[in-house]
XYZ file of C-alpha atoms in Angstrom:
750
model
C 125.997 97.890 75.291
C 124.263 96.809 78.341
C 126.490 95.438 81.370
C 129.420 97.336 79.847
C 128.678 100.832 80.416
C 130.583 102.804 83.173
C 129.054 106.255 82.937
C 125.437 106.635 83.526
C 123.525 110.199 83.762
C 119.482 111.323 84.166
C 120.126 113.829 81.119
C 119.058 113.189 77.510
C 122.952 113.074 76.495
C 124.735 110.459 74.860
C 124.030 107.936 77.670
C 120.357 108.408 77.472
C 120.709 107.744 73.286
C 122.731 104.791 74.575
C 119.985 103.631 76.559
C 117.593 104.093 74.290
C 119.395 102.041 71.439
C 119.714 99.419 73.922
C 116.346 98.913 74.698
C 115.246 99.059 71.064
C 117.830 96.191 70.325
C 116.524 94.329 73.530
C 112.740 94.951 72.378
C 113.572 93.258 68.841
C 116.140 90.476 70.015
C 114.930 89.807 73.570
C 115.599 91.023 77.458
C 119.020 89.586 77.776
C 120.617 90.409 73.918
C 123.631 92.086 72.534
C 123.189 93.757 69.663
C 126.541 93.715 68.526
C 125.821 89.818 68.098
C 122.428 89.971 66.513
C 123.858 90.519 63.179
C 127.114 91.058 61.135
C 129.325 87.750 60.879
C 126.641 86.052 62.808
C 123.610 86.973 60.654
C 123.725 83.908 58.557
C 123.412 81.430 61.567
C 120.010 80.019 62.266
C 117.845 82.754 64.170
C 117.856 80.411 67.549
C 121.445 79.855 67.217
C 121.734 83.934 67.083
C 119.487 84.198 69.833
C 121.812 82.154 72.013
C 124.801 84.191 70.878
C 123.441 87.342 71.478
C 122.580 86.718 75.341
C 125.073 89.027 77.253
C 127.051 88.325 80.147
C 125.081 89.581 83.093
C 121.956 87.357 81.749
C 124.547 84.160 81.488
C 125.229 85.062 84.734
C 121.646 85.006 86.086
C 121.392 81.786 84.256
C 124.141 80.542 86.329
C 123.342 81.750 89.701
C 119.602 80.153 88.729
C 121.344 76.497 87.724
C 123.248 76.477 90.728
C 119.966 77.193 92.949
C 118.307 74.307 91.037
C 120.957 71.614 91.142
C 121.677 72.879 94.834
C 117.810 72.744 96.089
C 117.198 69.501 94.041
C 119.927 67.831 95.585
C 119.024 69.048 99.063
C 115.259 68.595 99.120
C 115.984 64.985 97.896
C 118.094 64.388 100.716
C 115.547 65.821 102.982
C 113.076 63.133 101.645
C 115.647 60.135 101.894
C 116.059 61.296 105.503
C 112.347 61.175 106.491
C 112.462 65.097 106.908
C 109.521 65.610 104.311
C 106.100 65.015 105.396
C 102.834 63.711 104.448
C 101.551 67.289 104.429
C 102.430 68.628 101.963
C 104.555 66.264 100.217
C 103.521 62.610 100.595
C 99.881 63.488 99.938
C 100.789 64.838 96.436
C 102.853 61.707 95.535
C 99.607 59.759 96.430
C 97.424 62.166 94.580
C 99.283 61.395 91.572
C 100.320 57.822 91.785
C 96.486 57.088 92.752
C 95.127 59.262 89.666
C 97.603 57.539 87.130
C 96.447 54.498 88.392
C 92.855 55.033 88.216
C 91.759 54.727 91.584
C 90.252 58.046 91.712
C 90.991 61.407 90.928
C 93.683 63.329 93.338
C 93.299 60.821 96.391
C 95.541 62.727 98.848
C 95.507 60.047 101.724
C 94.879 62.158 104.657
C 91.598 61.798 106.917
C 89.345 64.883 106.275
C 85.986 65.285 107.744
C 84.930 67.679 105.039
C 85.563 65.513 102.140
C 85.666 61.705 103.337
C 86.100 60.631 99.294
C 89.646 61.846 99.827
C 89.924 64.012 96.700
C 92.194 66.966 96.898
C 89.321 69.082 94.773
C 86.993 68.744 98.100
C 89.678 70.794 99.862
C 91.218 73.078 97.149
C 90.538 73.935 93.424
C 93.709 73.576 91.334
C 93.741 72.893 87.774
C 97.215 73.826 87.108
C 98.103 70.949 89.544
C 97.364 68.442 86.891
C 100.321 69.954 84.945
C 102.448 68.097 87.024
C 100.735 64.401 85.968
C 102.501 63.913 82.522
C 105.675 64.262 84.355
C 104.996 61.602 87.461
C 103.691 59.508 84.551
C 106.850 59.822 82.646
C 108.946 59.346 86.163
C 106.709 57.524 88.792
C 109.239 58.874 91.560
C 108.553 61.226 94.615
C 111.923 62.725 93.097
C 110.142 64.118 90.033
C 108.029 66.437 92.244
C 111.186 67.546 93.908
C 112.820 68.409 91.000
C 110.123 69.983 89.475
C 109.741 72.194 91.986
C 113.418 73.427 91.949
C 112.976 73.921 88.063
C 110.014 76.279 88.610
C 111.490 78.001 91.267
C 114.843 78.428 89.746
C 113.125 79.626 86.513
C 111.580 82.330 88.403
C 114.870 84.132 89.184
C 115.495 84.401 85.280
C 111.968 85.608 84.839
C 112.284 88.271 87.277
C 115.543 89.583 85.636
C 113.535 90.063 82.670
C 111.198 92.125 84.747
C 113.693 93.927 86.281
C 115.813 94.665 83.060
C 112.689 96.088 81.138
C 112.500 98.443 84.190
C 115.825 99.534 84.939
C 118.683 100.771 82.768
C 121.358 99.744 85.561
C 122.510 96.226 85.687
C 123.956 96.491 88.827
C 120.668 97.104 90.578
C 118.831 94.879 88.661
C 121.292 92.195 89.191
C 121.553 93.020 93.028
C 117.596 92.739 93.070
C 117.555 89.462 91.440
C 120.077 88.172 93.879
C 118.079 89.734 96.763
C 115.184 87.334 95.336
C 117.517 84.056 94.845
C 118.617 84.206 98.467
C 115.459 85.665 100.162
C 115.205 83.412 103.371
C 111.164 83.297 102.830
C 111.788 81.927 99.335
C 114.166 79.221 100.670
C 111.821 78.242 103.483
C 109.269 77.658 100.907
C 111.756 76.033 98.649
C 112.540 73.546 101.540
C 108.928 73.097 102.366
C 107.495 69.729 100.751
C 105.633 70.300 97.685
C 102.671 72.209 96.561
C 100.995 73.613 93.376
C 101.526 77.117 94.716
C 105.355 76.621 93.389
C 103.910 77.412 89.774
C 102.886 81.266 90.995
C 106.292 82.837 90.968
C 107.120 81.803 87.237
C 103.626 82.647 86.596
C 103.137 85.905 88.173
C 106.679 87.584 86.593
C 105.408 86.028 83.354
C 102.251 87.473 83.331
C 103.449 90.936 84.302
C 106.274 90.827 81.504
C 103.677 90.147 78.935
C 101.718 93.292 80.366
C 104.716 95.759 80.311
C 105.158 94.457 76.771
C 101.481 95.210 76.097
C 100.920 91.536 75.362
C 98.011 91.409 76.974
C 96.355 88.271 75.671
C 99.358 86.324 77.198
C 99.227 88.597 80.453
C 95.375 87.638 80.798
C 96.461 83.613 80.205
C 98.950 83.880 82.818
C 96.767 85.130 85.422
C 93.835 82.858 84.399
C 96.627 80.099 85.304
C 97.726 81.826 88.429
C 94.005 82.182 89.860
C 93.472 78.236 88.752
C 96.354 77.206 90.857
C 94.605 77.595 94.125
C 91.531 79.676 95.088
C 92.903 81.777 97.766
C 95.009 83.375 95.479
C 92.136 84.710 93.501
C 91.825 87.377 96.368
C 95.447 87.981 95.511
C 95.099 88.522 92.078
C 92.010 90.774 92.676
C 93.882 93.170 94.610
C 96.898 93.400 92.203
C 94.080 94.197 89.347
C 92.858 96.894 91.459
C 96.458 98.086 91.965
C 96.775 98.065 88.562
C 93.920 100.075 87.714
C 95.309 102.578 90.427
C 98.444 102.837 89.015
C 96.993 103.250 85.588
C 94.839 106.046 86.626
C 97.414 107.919 88.103
C 99.600 107.385 84.715
C 96.702 108.575 82.432
C 96.093 105.083 81.187
C 93.068 104.034 83.124
C 90.747 104.579 79.618
C 92.763 102.512 77.588
C 93.532 99.598 80.070
C 90.019 99.110 81.866
C 88.813 96.909 79.186
C 91.919 94.556 80.425
C 91.081 94.979 83.797
C 87.511 94.409 83.423
C 87.969 91.106 81.588
C 90.691 90.052 84.072
C 88.239 90.643 86.992
C 85.382 88.782 85.111
C 87.914 85.835 84.927
C 88.351 85.992 88.395
C 84.752 85.684 89.227
C 84.127 82.988 87.148
C 87.290 81.118 88.536
C 85.870 81.803 91.932
C 82.366 80.459 91.081
C 83.787 77.482 89.163
C 86.238 76.451 91.865
C 83.323 76.707 94.579
C 81.202 74.493 92.418
C 83.937 71.897 92.305
C 85.012 72.026 95.865
C 81.227 71.831 96.463
C 81.033 68.653 94.686
C 83.682 66.763 96.121
C 83.256 67.652 99.794
C 80.364 67.269 102.486
C 80.767 70.784 103.766
C 82.882 73.918 103.390
C 84.348 76.680 105.333
C 87.367 77.313 107.525
C 87.843 75.119 110.340
C 87.353 75.973 113.731
C 91.181 75.552 114.659
C 92.283 77.639 111.371
C 89.787 80.765 112.677
C 91.649 83.532 115.294
C 90.770 83.045 118.943
C 88.705 86.068 119.340
C 86.329 84.988 116.771
C 86.244 81.321 117.707
C 83.421 81.773 120.754
C 80.995 83.040 117.295
C 81.893 79.721 115.651
C 79.369 77.413 117.441
C 79.325 74.541 114.582
C 83.204 74.276 114.210
C 83.220 75.933 110.838
C 82.760 79.268 109.027
C 83.007 80.883 105.973
C 84.703 84.325 105.032
C 81.957 86.092 104.921
C 80.186 84.822 108.299
C 83.533 85.845 110.009
C 83.460 89.476 108.312
C 79.861 89.467 109.547
C 80.405 88.891 113.054
C 83.320 91.514 113.267
C 80.683 94.017 111.760
C 78.116 92.994 114.520
C 80.723 92.724 117.191
C 82.861 95.723 116.556
C 84.904 95.314 119.890
C 86.368 91.731 118.519
C 88.247 93.757 115.732
C 90.537 95.592 118.386
C 91.285 91.637 119.897
C 91.895 90.460 116.515
C 94.304 93.349 115.757
C 96.360 93.087 119.119
C 96.340 89.382 118.974
C 100.127 88.723 118.512
C 100.530 92.010 117.316
C 104.463 92.460 117.943
C 105.077 89.126 116.117
C 103.048 90.193 113.171
C 104.686 93.301 113.070
C 108.147 91.935 113.010
C 107.578 89.371 110.508
C 106.174 91.941 108.093
C 109.356 94.253 108.500
C 111.373 91.110 107.817
C 109.270 90.209 104.901
C 110.134 93.840 103.346
C 113.570 93.848 104.523
C 115.122 92.307 101.446
C 113.627 95.087 98.965
C 114.721 97.731 101.220
C 110.955 98.542 101.981
C 110.847 100.057 98.459
C 107.614 97.825 97.629
C 105.313 99.707 99.593
C 105.501 102.622 97.437
C 103.828 100.460 94.562
C 100.302 100.338 93.887
C 100.234 96.770 92.717
C 102.270 95.107 95.835
C 100.074 97.114 98.040
C 96.753 95.766 96.424
C 97.937 92.125 96.528
C 99.085 92.501 99.916
C 95.541 93.794 101.421
C 93.832 90.489 101.110
C 96.299 88.431 102.165
C 97.272 90.450 105.216
C 93.562 91.039 106.036
C 93.130 87.219 106.150
C 96.367 86.335 108.069
C 96.143 89.346 110.429
C 92.414 89.388 111.318
C 90.717 85.747 110.556
C 93.708 83.229 110.661
C 94.406 81.376 113.597
C 97.434 79.893 112.918
C 100.794 81.984 112.980
C 102.086 80.019 109.784
C 100.008 82.733 107.954
C 101.309 86.148 109.548
C 104.788 84.794 109.931
C 104.726 83.797 105.896
C 105.699 80.415 106.779
C 105.378 77.007 104.753
C 104.543 77.722 101.065
C 102.827 81.141 101.660
C 105.745 83.342 100.736
C 105.043 82.095 97.062
C 101.639 83.965 97.191
C 103.215 87.445 97.530
C 106.958 87.467 96.877
C 106.317 87.746 92.927
C 104.498 91.091 93.892
C 106.909 92.197 96.388
C 109.469 92.125 93.679
C 107.535 93.811 91.261
C 106.696 96.357 93.275
C 110.435 97.134 93.953
C 111.464 96.950 90.579
C 108.581 99.559 89.655
C 109.522 102.125 92.157
C 113.037 101.709 91.503
C 112.449 102.737 87.649
C 110.059 105.753 88.419
C 112.376 107.362 91.301
C 114.888 109.343 89.766
C 118.279 107.891 91.437
C 121.396 109.628 90.874
C 124.757 107.790 90.559
C 125.821 108.437 94.271
C 122.412 107.427 95.124
C 122.600 104.524 93.153
C 125.911 103.377 94.706
C 124.376 103.889 98.173
C 121.377 101.854 96.989
C 123.430 99.254 95.745
C 125.694 98.956 99.066
C 122.139 99.036 100.646
C 121.195 95.710 98.906
C 124.466 94.169 99.139
C 123.770 94.101 103.026
C 120.017 93.088 102.771
C 121.525 90.036 100.930
C 124.013 89.452 103.738
C 121.309 89.631 105.930
C 119.098 87.121 103.628
C 122.004 84.771 103.276
C 122.265 84.271 107.084
C 118.540 83.839 107.033
C 118.636 81.772 104.519
C 120.949 79.350 106.260
C 119.131 79.491 109.638
C 115.855 78.417 107.562
C 117.836 75.579 106.218
C 119.321 74.766 109.602
C 115.751 74.778 111.041
C 114.725 71.933 108.448
C 117.516 69.570 109.457
C 120.282 71.417 107.800
C 122.489 68.058 107.332
C 119.753 65.348 106.648
C 121.692 62.008 107.332
C 120.584 58.525 106.140
C 121.877 56.417 108.976
C 121.383 52.884 110.195
C 117.970 54.020 111.727
C 116.673 55.308 108.238
C 117.771 52.168 106.798
C 115.985 49.949 109.342
C 113.000 51.902 108.603
C 113.237 51.298 104.810
C 113.516 47.747 105.860
C 110.588 47.799 107.934
C 108.321 49.298 105.430
C 109.430 46.680 102.828
C 108.280 43.799 105.095
C 104.673 45.209 104.865
C 103.022 43.803 101.461
C 102.778 46.621 98.831
C 98.787 46.075 98.477
C 97.945 46.009 102.046
C 96.145 48.775 103.877
C 98.292 50.656 106.191
C 98.365 53.661 108.346
C 101.348 55.659 109.140
C 102.512 58.729 110.506
C 102.871 61.892 109.175
C 106.855 61.885 108.247
C 106.870 58.506 107.209
C 103.944 58.620 104.781
C 106.025 60.410 101.806
C 107.873 56.703 101.705
C 105.170 54.561 101.264
C 102.670 57.176 99.309
C 102.790 55.300 96.254
C 101.201 52.307 97.608
C 97.109 52.488 96.725
C 96.117 51.592 100.257
C 98.288 53.936 102.441
C 96.820 56.825 104.510
C 98.256 58.702 107.171
C 97.084 60.813 110.653
C 98.059 64.238 111.376
C 95.668 65.145 114.179
C 94.303 62.557 116.243
C 91.014 65.073 116.972
C 90.242 65.242 113.256
C 90.770 61.454 112.902
C 88.437 60.398 115.594
C 85.878 62.889 113.945
C 86.076 61.169 110.916
C 85.423 57.793 112.536
C 82.712 58.783 114.178
C 81.157 60.335 111.073
C 81.971 57.925 108.460
C 82.915 54.464 110.597
C 86.059 53.013 112.135
C 89.070 52.446 110.221
C 90.728 49.136 110.422
C 93.764 49.132 108.294
C 95.721 45.534 107.785
C 99.103 47.353 109.578
C 99.819 50.297 111.471
C 103.450 51.585 111.187
C 105.153 54.305 113.236
C 108.735 54.877 114.779
C 109.338 56.400 117.885
C 112.730 57.319 117.568
C 112.743 59.083 113.863
C 114.643 62.400 113.833
C 115.184 62.055 117.833
C 111.236 62.970 118.248
C 108.265 60.871 118.846
C 105.852 63.473 118.066
C 103.981 62.074 115.337
C 104.419 58.654 116.420
C 102.474 59.677 119.602
C 99.803 61.700 117.376
C 99.121 58.248 115.432
C 99.173 56.234 118.584
C 96.793 58.750 120.238
C 94.359 58.641 117.104
C 93.886 55.022 117.409
C 93.821 54.790 121.592
C 93.206 51.524 122.981
C 92.205 49.828 119.905
C 95.671 49.283 119.337
C 96.002 46.776 122.486
C 92.598 45.230 121.407
C 93.023 44.332 117.966
C 97.000 44.737 116.855
C 99.713 42.983 117.744
C 103.332 43.868 117.479
C 104.735 41.952 114.177
C 107.861 43.444 114.279
C 110.025 45.807 116.194
C 113.413 46.985 116.008
C 115.325 50.426 117.225
C 111.851 52.212 118.269
C 110.306 51.255 114.960
C 106.945 49.532 115.323
C 104.954 47.468 112.576
C 101.690 46.462 114.083
C 99.499 43.708 112.240
C 95.698 43.110 112.698
C 94.773 40.342 114.543
C 98.669 39.248 115.265
C 99.442 37.228 118.279
C 102.996 35.572 117.334
C 106.166 36.444 118.756
C 107.722 39.724 117.877
C 110.108 39.719 115.312
C 113.098 42.006 114.454
C 113.123 44.105 111.186
C 116.558 42.864 110.066
C 118.163 39.631 111.162
C 120.484 41.656 113.145
C 117.965 43.560 114.992
C 116.511 43.471 118.164
C 115.866 45.676 121.098
C 119.506 46.963 122.327
C 119.784 50.540 123.478
C 121.821 52.159 125.573
C 120.409 55.297 127.504
C 123.180 57.713 128.180
C 122.965 59.687 131.158
C 122.224 63.167 129.592
C 118.987 61.406 128.134
C 117.442 61.685 131.815
C 115.730 64.556 133.680
C 117.953 65.234 136.993
C 116.140 66.097 140.155
C 117.153 69.058 142.340
C 119.982 68.320 144.552
C 121.639 66.246 141.394
C 123.739 67.527 138.694
C 124.589 66.305 135.306
C 128.552 66.891 134.537
C 130.513 65.639 131.996
C 127.960 63.152 130.913
C 127.426 61.648 134.529
C 124.597 62.034 136.999
C 126.043 63.039 140.457
C 123.549 63.053 143.642
C 123.587 61.811 147.086
C 121.151 59.624 148.862
C 119.985 61.715 151.718
C 116.484 62.630 151.604
C 113.917 61.397 149.581
C 112.736 61.097 145.757
C 114.410 60.463 142.492
C 117.804 61.252 141.455
C 117.179 60.509 137.806
C 114.092 59.483 135.856
C 113.010 59.242 132.426
C 113.719 58.702 129.343
C 109.934 57.839 129.023
C 110.716 55.370 126.082
C 108.170 52.700 124.575
C 108.882 49.029 124.557
C 107.067 46.150 122.687
C 106.053 43.134 124.853
C 108.531 40.846 126.016
C 111.113 39.920 128.433
C 113.973 42.652 129.360
C 116.898 43.284 131.080
C 117.600 46.885 132.271
C 121.509 47.115 132.756
C 122.749 50.414 134.621
C 126.169 51.799 135.235
C 126.623 53.189 138.359
C 129.178 54.076 141.211
C 128.125 54.069 144.609
C 129.734 55.056 147.949
C 128.343 55.223 151.483
C 129.845 55.380 154.874
C 128.027 53.106 156.890
C 127.347 50.113 154.550
C 123.852 51.098 153.983
C 121.963 50.801 150.913
C 122.565 54.238 149.222
C 120.403 54.372 146.338
C 117.365 52.248 144.797
C 117.320 51.315 141.265
C 113.896 50.798 139.311
C 112.007 50.291 136.240
C 108.882 51.747 136.139
C 106.181 52.092 133.267
C 102.511 53.784 132.411
C 101.220 57.078 133.582
C 101.024 56.091 136.973
C 104.595 54.940 136.781
C 104.066 51.552 138.280
C 107.120 49.664 139.473
C 108.207 46.824 137.337
C 111.666 45.787 139.314
C 113.598 47.248 142.006
C 117.171 46.946 143.443
C 118.612 48.576 146.316
C 122.047 49.217 145.862
C 125.435 50.068 148.610
C 128.779 50.755 148.116
C 130.038 49.154 144.896
C 133.815 50.051 145.262
C 133.990 51.437 141.962
C 132.179 51.200 138.714
C 129.723 48.387 138.696
C 126.591 47.126 136.321
C 123.597 46.124 138.001
C 121.095 44.621 136.010
C 117.264 44.244 136.539
C 114.734 42.085 134.829
C 111.188 42.945 133.550
C 108.526 41.760 131.672
C 105.928 43.776 129.469
C 102.922 41.699 128.236
C 101.960 44.588 125.857
C 103.417 47.499 124.210
C 103.841 49.729 126.813
C 104.871 53.772 126.841
C 106.571 56.137 129.481
C 109.157 53.533 130.355
C 111.388 54.796 132.734
C 114.827 53.418 134.382
C 115.009 55.804 137.558
C 117.593 55.866 140.379
C 115.955 56.956 143.993
C 117.431 58.166 146.991
C 116.982 55.781 150.552
C 117.754 58.617 152.722
C 120.967 57.161 153.852
C 124.237 59.038 153.522
C 126.357 58.366 150.497
C 126.748 59.638 146.928
C 125.665 57.858 143.565
C 126.895 58.391 140.044
C 125.223 57.022 136.916
C 126.425 57.000 133.303
C 123.883 55.008 131.248
C 121.660 52.271 131.209
C 121.322 49.431 128.574
C 118.129 47.950 127.739
C 117.989 44.348 125.846
C 114.946 42.368 124.727
C 115.997 38.683 125.755
C 112.979 37.236 124.754
C 109.049 37.038 124.307
C 106.117 37.397 127.012
C 105.494 34.272 128.856
C 101.689 35.194 128.365
C 101.480 32.187 125.765
C 105.051 33.334 124.473
C 103.322 35.951 122.257
C 101.544 39.352 122.025
C 99.128 39.427 124.897
C 96.689 41.979 125.580
C 94.284 40.010 128.206
C 96.945 40.142 131.176
C 95.193 42.271 134.082
C 96.978 45.469 135.206
C 99.220 44.500 138.099
C 99.371 40.347 137.345
C 102.394 38.843 138.244
C 103.360 36.837 134.644
C 106.716 35.445 135.671
C 107.186 35.098 139.319
C 110.706 35.734 140.104
C 113.448 36.436 138.119
C 117.289 36.413 138.686
C 119.456 39.658 138.967
C 123.111 40.394 138.582
C 125.417 42.655 140.285
C 128.742 42.814 138.790
C 131.703 45.124 138.150
C 133.467 46.467 135.323
C 136.473 47.351 137.291
C 136.817 45.818 140.721
C 134.111 43.406 141.668
C 132.618 44.486 145.172
C 131.411 40.823 146.061
C 128.199 42.375 147.356
C 125.160 40.447 146.311
C 121.555 41.351 145.819
C 119.934 40.737 149.358
C 116.800 39.442 147.531
C 115.467 38.417 144.032
C 113.759 41.432 142.037
C 109.983 41.020 141.217
C 108.957 40.956 137.668
C 105.477 42.332 137.148
C 103.425 42.957 134.252
C 102.917 46.462 132.804
C 99.633 47.684 134.283
C 99.180 50.863 132.342
C 100.464 52.880 128.986
C 101.076 55.901 128.018
C 98.072 58.387 127.991
C 99.272 58.660 124.042
C 99.986 54.868 123.939
C 99.456 52.552 120.860
C 95.825 53.255 119.747
C 94.025 51.601 116.438
C 92.916 53.696 113.606
C 89.666 53.851 111.312
C 88.943 52.683 107.719
C 91.287 54.705 105.484
C 89.063 56.708 103.115
C 86.667 53.680 102.117
C 90.189 52.159 100.341
C 91.420 50.148 103.311
C 90.072 46.477 102.649
C 89.886 44.098 105.593
């Protein structure tokens, strides 16, 4: 029985007869069956029950492994979603596609501003009929979690599908099991598993199922599976065509080409047909096609004057300008080589000997290494491993079968795979860490949830990439990924003016996506929108709003502490044990930053400092500055404080302002300053009409003089400020400051 054999030989003795008998049983009752349970006292049971009871222990272990992966990744990706780690591209867009399709608002409207297809249908960018298979599931349970669970189920199922393929080819459960574990723990698989959602999650189980049908000579099912693979994404057609060529070469070498040539011809014909139909469908939903300029390899960009080019045009360019080929091959060559080695390592490079693997890899690598301008292709990032992993492991299984491996060599190979698995686990953990290993739903994300709830469900809304999955079920919600694409969309199709704009400058500790949204809108945010709600770096902007800034929650407001380690430190100063230490001699800043963004209003900035001087002179000047020109809004010179002291500066902002700094500078006098933190608190609305104001001229005083305080939290120094601090309105904003945004895909209503 399979899984219980201990002696194995390569001869035609008793072990060979046992293997033949087991294969016959498996052929009759299934790949994971035990012949001893197929009949006998179980023969009177219903056939489905007998098939389940006939499953052997190794197969149950594989099912167990797949189940664990399904539960772990379903839970983990759900946590990533709740912690705002998943993005609009490629998760929120799919949620929006299914929601709008089921609501009858359009066919797979993805919510992203795309110049090539302003109507917003996913078919304008990609041709995927199998994507529609998720619609019934989403209709049954209309939730983002539905897609995450479905993705985990499909990828976990591919583990079992590979086990079926491996058991068909290999007579060693040990080697088959190690290969399956290598796949299940493959860091590239984990990386794709954790990356949002895509229709390509169907590829592994379909490719394994199709190949299993092929080796079982169930050619009709093989063709059905391969057609479904090609209907998943137009790019995979080239990979499948390469695999067909590899099958043809293998059939020729094994003397099966005459018998299988009609099958391969039908497969190629289907590939051509799907390509033609897919091209026609995409042309129907898009204004123009081709590879965008930013996705083209840099040596070829000079030959793409119109910003887009087809694959054929790029290949023609390479023929006309052969000198470009060397530049393409050498472009980031070491990175390409290292990632290719890493991709082959989990199968110990065995698949390089297989015709199917080589055939499938060549089209993908040709594009990734020569034509593509984004590293994600040749580093096998995002979901792109799903195109190749099935063919990689099919090739490894085929090579292991046809190479005669004696028992000692099998032990060595098993140990090699064990080492590879350990390396894969380490790589998989690193992948998880890179995705935000322990996603946390904290007070900030709860505040962001509350901010989303303050926006009416049917209002037109534009937000940033990593917030979009949480508003994607709304009919009029859209998002911005690239400012240049968004601005080009507006230039061609008109200005986008949603009712609300939502962004978060502190989400996951980064303002990256918020800055891209603000850059996309530019100064329109100042002119057309007012800050409706603000709390903890979360902005809800409303078109035409000029009232007071409200907090998101009742206990909310602007009250934030910036620790010393959040600031940059100048030469001559140090950061030790959470404290900046510097002297007053010389000129320039001791510390500066943190370049935060604040809504309009009146503020206090309370510094926690310890200043010592020798002659009673001021040692440090504290100041609040803002904007790309670093205009000083308030300042105070401070001398010896006789211990730790708080110094409070008042300042006013008329408008939402970026690059706000709370700095400490040298006066040139001898002495030492220690800085531990600054607490910023919003104490009221801007005096400019008590509301959001956008008409105040740069540099205009809006509040005259305002009081400051200098107190000590240890021993009061008794030293009072020599003069009141000036309170000046912010005159500039960050270059990537808030901007308003164009009408979303003809679905944002005024």
